Coordinates of C-alpha atoms in Angstrom, one line a residue:
M238 CA -38.4 -13.8 18.6
N239 CA -39.3 -10.6 16.9
D240 CA -36.0 -8.6 16.2
L241 CA -37.5 -6.2 14.2
K242 CA -37.5 -2.4 16.0
K243 CA -38.5 1.0 15.1
A244 CA -36.7 3.8 16.2
T245 CA -38.1 6.9 18.0
S246 CA -34.9 8.4 18.7
A247 CA -31.1 9.3 17.6
L248 CA -28.4 10.9 18.7
I249 CA -26.4 12.5 16.1
S250 CA -22.9 14.1 16.5
V251 CA -20.6 14.3 13.5
F252 CA -17.5 16.1 12.7
S253 CA -17.8 16.0 8.8
K254 CA -21.8 17.4 7.7
D255 CA -21.1 15.6 4.0
G256 CA -24.2 13.6 3.5
L257 CA -26.2 14.2 6.3
E258 CA -28.9 16.7 5.6
P259 CA -30.8 14.0 3.3
I260 CA -30.9 11.6 6.7
V261 CA -32.0 14.4 9.1
Q262 CA -34.7 14.9 7.0
K263 CA -35.9 11.7 6.6
L264 CA -35.5 10.8 10.3
N265 CA -37.4 14.0 11.3
N266 CA -40.0 12.6 8.2
L267 CA -40.3 9.3 10.2
G268 CA -41.0 11.1 13.8
V269 CA -37.5 10.4 15.2
T270 CA -36.4 12.6 18.2
L271 CA -32.9 14.1 17.2
Y272 CA -30.6 14.5 20.1
S273 CA -27.1 16.4 19.2
T274 CA -24.2 18.4 20.0
G275 CA -22.6 21.7 19.1
G276 CA -22.1 22.3 15.5
T277 CA -24.3 19.1 14.4
E278 CA -26.9 20.7 16.8
K279 CA -26.8 24.1 14.6
F280 CA -26.4 22.8 11.3
I281 CA -29.7 20.6 11.9
K282 CA -31.2 23.6 13.4
D283 CA -30.4 25.9 10.1
L284 CA -32.6 23.2 8.4
N285 CA -35.6 24.2 10.7
I286 CA -35.9 20.4 12.1
P287 CA -36.4 20.1 15.8
V288 CA -33.1 18.8 17.8
I289 CA -33.0 18.6 21.6
P290 CA -29.4 19.5 22.5
I291 CA -28.0 17.2 24.9
E292 CA -27.1 19.9 27.6
E293 CA -30.7 19.5 28.2
V294 CA -30.6 15.5 28.6
T295 CA -27.1 15.7 31.2
S296 CA -27.9 19.2 32.7
Y297 CA -24.6 19.4 32.3
P298 CA -22.8 22.1 29.3
S299 CA -19.9 21.3 26.8
I300 CA -16.6 21.5 29.3
L301 CA -12.7 22.0 29.0
G302 CA -13.0 23.3 25.4
G303 CA -15.2 20.8 23.8
R304 CA -13.2 18.2 24.8
V305 CA -16.2 16.6 27.1
K306 CA -19.9 17.0 25.8
T307 CA -21.6 13.5 25.7
L308 CA -19.7 11.4 28.0
H309 CA -22.5 11.1 30.9
P310 CA -24.3 7.9 32.0
K311 CA -28.1 9.7 30.9
V312 CA -26.6 9.3 27.0
F313 CA -24.3 5.9 27.5
G314 CA -27.3 4.7 29.7
G315 CA -29.6 5.4 26.2
I316 CA -27.4 3.7 24.2
L317 CA -26.4 1.1 26.2
N318 CA -29.9 0.0 28.1
R319 CA -30.9 -4.3 27.1
Q320 CA -34.4 -3.1 26.3
N321 CA -36.2 -6.6 27.2
H322 CA -34.0 -6.3 30.3
E323 CA -36.4 -5.7 33.6
G324 CA -33.5 -4.3 35.7
D325 CA -32.3 -1.6 32.5
V326 CA -36.1 -0.7 31.8
A327 CA -36.7 -0.1 35.8
E328 CA -33.5 2.3 36.1
M329 CA -34.3 3.8 32.9
A330 CA -37.4 5.3 34.4
E331 CA -36.0 5.9 37.8
Y332 CA -33.3 8.1 36.5
N333 CA -35.2 9.7 33.7
I334 CA -32.6 8.4 30.9
P335 CA -34.1 8.8 27.2
Q336 CA -33.6 5.6 24.8
I337 CA -31.6 6.3 22.2
D338 CA -32.4 3.7 19.1
I339 CA -29.6 5.3 16.4
V340 CA -26.3 6.8 17.0
I341 CA -24.6 8.5 13.9
V342 CA -21.1 9.6 14.7
D343 CA -18.1 9.8 12.7
L344 CA -14.3 10.8 14.6
Y345 CA -12.1 13.6 14.5
P346 CA -9.7 12.9 11.3
F347 CA -6.7 12.0 12.9
E348 CA -5.4 10.4 10.2
K349 CA -5.1 13.3 7.9
T350 CA -4.0 15.8 10.6
V351 CA -1.1 13.7 10.8
A352 CA -0.4 13.4 7.2
S353 CA -1.3 17.2 6.9
G354 CA 2.2 17.8 9.3
A355 CA 0.5 19.6 11.8
E356 CA 2.1 20.4 14.9
E357 CA 1.9 17.5 17.6
Q358 CA -0.5 19.5 19.6
D359 CA -3.5 19.7 16.9
I360 CA -2.4 16.3 16.5
I361 CA -3.4 15.3 19.9
E362 CA -6.5 17.4 20.1
K363 CA -7.7 15.1 16.7
I364 CA -7.7 11.9 19.1
D365 CA -11.6 11.8 19.7
I366 CA -13.0 10.1 22.9
G367 CA -16.7 10.9 23.2
G368 CA -17.1 9.7 19.4
I369 CA -15.2 6.7 20.0
S370 CA -16.8 6.1 23.1
L371 CA -20.2 6.0 21.9
I372 CA -19.5 4.1 18.7
R373 CA -18.5 1.1 20.8
A374 CA -21.4 1.8 22.9
A375 CA -24.0 1.7 20.1
A376 CA -22.3 -0.9 18.4
K377 CA -21.8 -3.1 21.3
N378 CA -25.7 -2.9 21.8
F379 CA -26.5 -3.7 18.2
A380 CA -29.1 -6.0 20.3
D381 CA -31.1 -2.9 20.1
T382 CA -29.2 0.1 18.5
L383 CA -28.6 0.9 15.4
C384 CA -24.8 2.7 14.9
V385 CA -23.8 4.5 11.9
S386 CA -20.1 5.2 12.0
S387 CA -19.0 6.7 8.7
V388 CA -20.1 9.2 6.3
D389 CA -19.4 5.9 3.9
D390 CA -22.6 4.4 5.6
Y391 CA -24.9 7.4 4.8
S392 CA -26.2 6.1 1.9
E393 CA -26.7 2.6 3.0
L394 CA -28.7 4.1 6.1
L395 CA -30.9 6.0 4.0
E396 CA -32.1 3.3 1.6
L397 CA -32.9 1.4 5.1
L398 CA -34.9 3.9 6.1
N399 CA -36.5 4.7 3.3
A400 CA -37.4 0.6 2.6
K401 CA -38.3 -0.1 6.0
D402 CA -39.7 3.2 7.1
G403 CA -37.5 3.3 10.6
N404 CA -37.2 -0.3 11.3
T405 CA -34.3 -2.2 11.4
T406 CA -33.4 -5.7 11.8
L407 CA -30.8 -7.8 13.9
V408 CA -29.2 -8.6 10.8
D409 CA -29.4 -5.0 9.9
R410 CA -27.7 -3.7 13.3
K411 CA -25.3 -6.2 13.5
R412 CA -23.8 -5.3 10.0
F413 CA -23.7 -1.7 10.8
A414 CA -22.1 -2.7 14.3
A415 CA -19.3 -4.6 12.4
K416 CA -18.6 -1.7 10.0
A417 CA -18.6 0.5 13.4
F418 CA -16.2 -1.6 15.0
N419 CA -13.8 -1.8 12.0
V420 CA -13.7 2.1 11.8
S421 CA -12.6 2.0 15.9
S422 CA -10.0 -0.3 15.6
H423 CA -8.5 1.6 12.4
Y424 CA -8.8 4.5 14.6
D425 CA -7.1 3.4 17.3
T426 CA -4.2 1.8 15.3
A427 CA -3.7 5.1 13.7
I428 CA -3.0 6.4 17.1
F429 CA -0.7 4.0 18.4
N430 CA 1.2 4.0 15.0
Y431 CA 1.9 7.7 15.3
F432 CA 2.5 7.6 19.1
N433 CA 4.7 4.2 18.3
T434 CA 7.1 5.9 16.0
S435 CA 8.8 7.5 18.8
E436 CA 8.5 4.8 21.4
N437 CA 9.0 1.8 19.5
L438 CA 7.6 -0.5 21.4
P439 CA 8.1 -4.4 19.7
V440 CA 4.5 -4.6 18.7
F441 CA 2.8 -4.9 14.9
K442 CA -0.5 -3.3 14.4
V443 CA -1.7 -2.6 11.0
S444 CA -5.2 -1.5 9.5
Y445 CA -6.3 -1.5 6.0
N446 CA -9.8 -0.1 5.5
Q447 CA -9.8 -0.6 1.8
G448 CA -9.7 -3.7 0.2
Q449 CA -10.9 -6.2 -2.7
E450 CA -11.4 -9.4 -3.3
L451 CA -9.4 -10.6 -6.4
R452 CA -10.0 -13.4 -8.9
Y453 CA -7.9 -15.7 -7.2
G454 CA -4.4 -15.7 -5.4
E455 CA -1.2 -17.1 -6.4
N456 CA -2.9 -20.1 -8.0
P457 CA -6.7 -20.9 -8.9
H458 CA -7.9 -22.7 -6.0
Q459 CA -6.3 -20.1 -3.5
K460 CA -8.3 -17.0 -2.3
G461 CA -6.7 -14.0 -3.1
Y462 CA -7.5 -10.3 -1.7
F463 CA -5.5 -6.8 -1.9
F464 CA -5.9 -4.2 0.7
G465 CA -4.9 -1.0 0.0
D466 CA -5.6 2.4 -1.6
F467 CA -4.8 1.3 -5.3
D468 CA -6.5 4.4 -7.0
A469 CA -4.1 6.5 -5.0
M470 CA -1.2 5.0 -6.9
F471 CA -2.8 4.5 -9.9
E472 CA -4.9 5.5 -12.8
K473 CA -6.2 2.6 -14.5
L474 CA -6.6 3.5 -18.3
H475 CA -7.5 0.5 -19.9
G476 CA -7.9 -3.5 -19.2
K477 CA -8.7 -6.3 -17.2
E478 CA -8.8 -6.9 -13.7
L479 CA -5.5 -7.2 -11.8
S480 CA -4.6 -10.7 -10.8
Y481 CA -2.7 -11.7 -7.5
N482 CA 0.2 -12.4 -9.6
N483 CA 0.2 -8.9 -11.7
L484 CA 0.2 -7.1 -8.5
L485 CA 3.1 -8.6 -7.1
D486 CA 5.0 -7.9 -10.4
V487 CA 3.5 -4.5 -10.2
D488 CA 5.1 -3.8 -6.8
A489 CA 8.4 -5.2 -8.4
A490 CA 8.2 -3.3 -11.2
V491 CA 7.6 0.4 -9.2
N492 CA 10.2 -0.5 -6.8
L493 CA 12.8 -1.3 -9.5
M494 CA 12.1 2.0 -11.7
G495 CA 11.9 4.0 -8.4
E496 CA 15.6 3.7 -8.6
F497 CA 15.9 5.4 -11.8
N498 CA 13.4 8.3 -11.1
N499 CA 14.7 11.3 -12.6
E500 CA 17.4 9.5 -15.1
K501 CA 17.4 9.1 -18.7
P502 CA 14.5 7.0 -20.3
T503 CA 14.9 3.9 -18.7
F504 CA 12.7 0.7 -19.2
A505 CA 12.1 -2.5 -17.6
I506 CA 10.3 -5.4 -18.2
L507 CA 9.5 -8.1 -15.1
K508 CA 8.4 -11.6 -15.0
H509 CA 7.9 -13.0 -11.9
N510 CA 9.3 -10.4 -9.7
N511 CA 12.6 -10.1 -11.8
A512 CA 13.7 -8.0 -14.3
C513 CA 14.1 -10.0 -17.7
G514 CA 15.2 -6.5 -19.6
I515 CA 16.1 -3.4 -18.4
A516 CA 18.4 -0.6 -20.4
Q517 CA 18.5 3.4 -20.3
R518 CA 19.2 5.0 -23.4
E519 CA 18.2 8.9 -24.7
T520 CA 14.7 7.6 -25.8
V521 CA 11.8 5.4 -24.7
L522 CA 11.8 3.7 -27.6
D523 CA 15.3 2.7 -28.0
A524 CA 15.2 2.0 -24.2
Y525 CA 12.4 -0.5 -25.1
I526 CA 14.1 -1.9 -27.6
A527 CA 17.3 -2.7 -25.7
A528 CA 15.1 -3.8 -22.4
L529 CA 13.6 -6.7 -24.8
A530 CA 16.6 -7.4 -26.7
G531 CA 17.6 -8.5 -22.9
D532 CA 15.2 -11.7 -23.0
P533 CA 12.5 -11.7 -25.8
V534 CA 11.4 -15.0 -24.7
S535 CA 11.0 -14.0 -21.0
A536 CA 9.4 -10.6 -21.7
F537 CA 6.3 -12.8 -23.5
G538 CA 3.4 -12.0 -21.0
G539 CA 5.4 -9.6 -18.5
I540 CA 5.1 -6.5 -17.2
L541 CA 6.7 -3.8 -18.7
I542 CA 7.3 -0.3 -16.9
S543 CA 9.0 3.4 -18.1
N544 CA 10.5 6.3 -16.0
T545 CA 8.8 8.7 -18.5
E546 CA 6.0 9.1 -20.4
I547 CA 5.5 6.0 -23.4
D548 CA 4.9 7.9 -27.0
K549 CA 3.7 6.8 -30.1
A550 CA 7.0 5.3 -31.9
S551 CA 7.2 3.1 -28.6
A552 CA 4.0 1.9 -28.3
A553 CA 3.9 0.6 -31.6
E554 CA 6.9 -1.3 -30.8
I555 CA 5.2 -2.5 -27.5
N556 CA 2.0 -3.5 -29.3
K557 CA 4.1 -6.3 -31.2
L558 CA 4.5 -7.9 -27.8
F559 CA 2.0 -9.8 -25.7
C560 CA 2.2 -8.0 -22.3
E561 CA 0.0 -8.2 -19.1
V562 CA 0.4 -4.5 -17.8
V563 CA 2.5 -1.1 -19.3
I564 CA 2.9 1.2 -16.3
A565 CA 4.4 5.0 -17.2
P566 CA 3.9 8.5 -15.8
S567 CA 2.0 9.0 -18.7
F568 CA 0.7 7.9 -22.1
S569 CA 0.7 10.3 -25.0
R570 CA -3.0 10.1 -26.6
E571 CA -1.5 7.8 -29.7
A572 CA 0.4 6.0 -27.5
E573 CA -3.0 5.2 -25.4
E574 CA -5.1 4.5 -28.5
I575 CA -2.2 2.3 -29.6
L576 CA -2.0 0.1 -26.5
K577 CA -5.7 0.1 -25.8
E578 CA -6.0 -2.2 -29.2
K579 CA -5.5 -5.5 -27.1
K580 CA -8.9 -5.6 -24.5
N581 CA -7.5 -7.1 -21.8
R582 CA -3.8 -5.8 -21.7
I583 CA -3.6 -3.5 -18.5
L584 CA -2.4 0.5 -18.9
L585 CA -1.5 2.1 -15.3
V586 CA -0.7 5.5 -15.1
Q587 CA 1.7 5.5 -11.9
K588 CA 1.5 8.7 -9.5
Q589 CA 4.1 9.9 -7.3
V590 CA 2.7 9.0 -4.1
E591 CA 5.0 7.8 -0.7
L592 CA 5.3 4.3 -0.6
P593 CA 5.5 2.3 2.9
K594 CA 9.0 2.3 4.6
N595 CA 8.8 -1.2 6.1
L596 CA 7.9 -5.0 4.7
V597 CA 5.9 -7.2 6.1
R598 CA 5.1 -11.1 5.4
T599 CA 3.8 -14.1 7.6
S600 CA 6.3 -16.6 8.7
L601 CA 5.5 -19.8 10.7
N602 CA 2.6 -18.4 13.5
G603 CA 3.5 -14.6 13.5
V604 CA 5.1 -11.9 11.3
L605 CA 8.3 -10.9 10.1
A606 CA 9.1 -7.1 9.6
Q607 CA 11.8 -5.1 9.0
E608 CA 12.7 -1.7 7.4
K609 CA 12.6 -1.7 3.5
D610 CA 16.1 -1.9 1.5
L611 CA 16.2 1.8 0.8
K612 CA 20.0 2.0 0.4
T613 CA 20.9 2.3 -3.4
D614 CA 24.5 1.9 -4.4
N615 CA 26.2 5.3 -5.7
L616 CA 29.6 6.4 -6.9
S617 CA 30.6 7.7 -3.3
D618 CA 29.8 4.9 -1.8
I619 CA 31.9 2.6 -3.7
S620 CA 36.1 2.0 -3.0
N621 CA 38.6 0.5 -4.8
A622 CA 39.6 -3.1 -4.0
T623 CA 41.7 -3.8 -6.7
D624 CA 45.0 -2.2 -8.2
N625 CA 43.3 -1.3 -11.4
N626 CA 40.3 0.9 -11.1
P627 CA 37.3 0.7 -13.4
T628 CA 37.2 3.2 -16.1
N629 CA 34.3 6.2 -16.7
S630 CA 31.8 4.0 -18.3
E631 CA 32.6 0.6 -16.6
L632 CA 31.7 2.2 -13.5
E633 CA 28.2 3.8 -15.0
D634 CA 27.7 0.1 -15.7
L635 CA 28.6 -1.2 -12.3
I636 CA 26.3 1.7 -10.3
F637 CA 23.3 0.5 -13.4
A638 CA 23.9 -3.3 -12.3
S639 CA 23.8 -2.8 -8.8
K640 CA 20.5 -1.7 -9.1
V641 CA 19.2 -4.4 -10.9
C642 CA 21.0 -7.0 -8.7
K643 CA 19.4 -5.0 -5.8
H644 CA 16.1 -5.8 -6.8
T645 CA 16.3 -9.3 -8.1
K646 CA 16.0 -12.6 -5.8
S647 CA 18.7 -14.0 -4.0
N648 CA 21.4 -15.7 -4.4
T649 CA 21.9 -13.2 -8.0
I650 CA 24.6 -12.2 -10.1
V651 CA 23.6 -9.5 -12.6
L652 CA 25.5 -9.1 -16.1
A653 CA 25.1 -6.0 -17.8
K654 CA 27.2 -3.3 -20.6
D655 CA 26.5 0.1 -22.0
K656 CA 23.6 0.8 -19.6
Q657 CA 21.8 -2.7 -20.4
L658 CA 20.7 -5.9 -18.7
C659 CA 22.8 -8.5 -20.7
A660 CA 21.3 -11.6 -18.3
S661 CA 20.9 -12.6 -14.6
G662 CA 21.1 -15.5 -12.5
T663 CA 18.3 -15.5 -10.2
G664 CA 16.8 -17.5 -6.9
Q665 CA 19.8 -20.0 -7.3
T666 CA 20.9 -21.7 -3.8
S667 CA 24.4 -21.2 -5.3
R668 CA 26.4 -18.1 -6.4
V669 CA 28.3 -20.0 -8.7
D670 CA 25.0 -21.4 -10.4
A671 CA 23.8 -18.0 -10.6
L672 CA 27.1 -16.7 -12.7
R673 CA 27.0 -19.6 -15.0
Q674 CA 23.2 -19.2 -15.6
A675 CA 23.7 -15.8 -16.5
I676 CA 26.8 -16.1 -18.9
D677 CA 24.5 -19.2 -20.6
K678 CA 21.4 -17.0 -20.5
A679 CA 23.6 -14.0 -21.8
T680 CA 25.6 -16.1 -24.7
S681 CA 22.2 -18.0 -26.0
F682 CA 20.4 -14.0 -26.6
G683 CA 23.8 -13.3 -28.6
F684 CA 25.5 -11.0 -25.6
D685 CA 28.8 -10.2 -26.3
L686 CA 30.4 -9.9 -22.8
K687 CA 33.7 -8.9 -23.3
G688 CA 33.9 -5.4 -21.5
A689 CA 30.9 -6.4 -19.4
V690 CA 30.3 -6.0 -15.9
M691 CA 29.2 -8.0 -12.9
A692 CA 26.8 -7.0 -9.8
S693 CA 26.6 -9.7 -6.9
D694 CA 24.1 -9.4 -4.0
A695 CA 26.4 -10.7 -1.6
F696 CA 30.5 -10.9 -0.9
F697 CA 32.4 -13.8 -2.9
P698 CA 33.8 -16.3 -0.4
F699 CA 35.8 -17.7 -3.2
P700 CA 37.5 -16.6 -6.1
D701 CA 35.6 -18.9 -8.2
C702 CA 33.1 -16.3 -9.5
V703 CA 35.8 -13.8 -10.5
E704 CA 37.5 -16.5 -12.1
I705 CA 34.3 -17.5 -14.0
A706 CA 33.6 -13.9 -15.0
D707 CA 37.3 -13.2 -16.4
N708 CA 36.9 -16.1 -18.4
A709 CA 33.6 -14.9 -20.1
G710 CA 35.2 -11.5 -20.8
I711 CA 33.9 -10.0 -17.8
T712 CA 36.3 -6.7 -16.9
A713 CA 34.6 -5.1 -13.9
V714 CA 33.0 -6.1 -10.5
I715 CA 30.6 -4.4 -7.9
Q716 CA 30.0 -6.4 -4.7
P717 CA 29.7 -5.6 -1.1
G718 CA 32.4 -7.3 0.2
G719 CA 33.1 -8.4 3.7
S720 CA 33.9 -12.2 3.7
I721 CA 37.4 -13.2 5.8
K722 CA 38.6 -14.3 2.1
D723 CA 38.3 -11.3 0.3
Q724 CA 41.8 -11.4 -0.7
L725 CA 41.5 -14.7 -2.7
S726 CA 39.0 -12.8 -5.2
I727 CA 41.4 -9.4 -5.0
D728 CA 44.4 -11.3 -5.6
Y729 CA 42.8 -13.2 -8.9
C730 CA 41.5 -10.1 -10.1
N731 CA 44.9 -8.1 -9.9
A732 CA 46.4 -11.2 -11.5
H733 CA 44.3 -10.6 -14.3
K734 CA 43.5 -7.1 -14.8
M735 CA 40.2 -6.9 -13.5
S736 CA 38.8 -3.9 -11.4
M737 CA 36.7 -4.8 -8.5
V738 CA 34.8 -2.1 -6.2
F739 CA 33.4 -2.9 -2.6
T740 CA 30.3 -1.4 -1.6
G741 CA 30.0 -2.5 2.0
T742 CA 26.3 -2.7 1.6
R743 CA 24.4 -6.5 1.1
H744 CA 20.9 -6.8 -0.9
F745 CA 19.8 -10.0 -0.1
K746 CA 16.1 -10.1 -1.5
H747 CA 14.3 -13.4 -0.5

């Protein structure tokens, strides 16, 4: 079977004219008859290239303020006809329908219009009707028709026209059809999700146009991919390609440090999605040193993040540590030069972009989706549950510990003192085990827990945790409260002059 087809005609109707001129010139040089509409027709005419207005084909003008231009049997017949089908060939001749071999069309910028904050009527007018119909028709009939649905494909089209002198194979046309259905499905998903912000239908639709294959997934025997616009969020200054696990840790780091935006210099070190060190100080250097002291063993190979510019002094200290990734809103020139000394170390400048407000993960044979935990505990949220109230410095530490606790795997207990993470118990099946793990870890690194505070991601059903904490020297506790046995923990704290505050908000993280 000879699937090579020579293009003799093309319909061009695009919103953006960027990159269009060389394609039009090439089609004209190949002797391809051009059909077009509105602004695209004028664009082609201004190049002194012959073009047939689509109105001459349909015998209808553009109507309803441009809402209807190409929706006509003579247009769609020219695109959808099967050239090896006797009935289709006969009808094409009977109704004088011109053959259309190439369709070049893009869509109104719906997503950009939504993102701009435009009024609803302007957004509605950017829902493309004719364009999406042309794309679907041309892509469906890839056996005979080449569909070019995005300016991103113009360079490939031009290469194809040059290399094959206007001919295309079935493989070529099917590849462009796949791209076209990607464009149409993404467009429709964006429109649905815009409407569903108010309707809240129990339907899950998500679409990412940008993706990259990673070296592997969580383990070398697993394939891994990232779908999203990484460059919109980070400027990569240096280092190897990020791995699947790197990206998980970077995500955890960014979400944790988001709790400390516009605060004093704060530095965190993460490993396997949990903070193994975090501290807040007057300088970024002091914050880094204090964060590293939290767990200098786990810091090896970790992900580092700062909420302020990394300077020369802090870079010199960081450079002594083997770490995978360093993230900051900026790096001084000297800091960048120092940190680039390790060729594989990844340096990321974090840009201020809005993060998704929903979390999604596969579960069983479907998907679990939920709102992101955007609640940050602050002083206005807490209520004193005990006779003894925390001091001002303890309150600051309690809020600090609560922020860290929110971003640590459950069950978790976080111990902090002087706005420094002393230790945390992470991912334990028992809250008591999490507390004991945290105490053992803190003491192993030389922390004096006398006067430290404790944060828990969920309530205490029994007073055992506050008793263990008291025996370790901890003087203040922050937890959600809400257990039917809260009073047992309250009574113990009152009897031993500990202070405890309730937030009313649980922060499980699984």
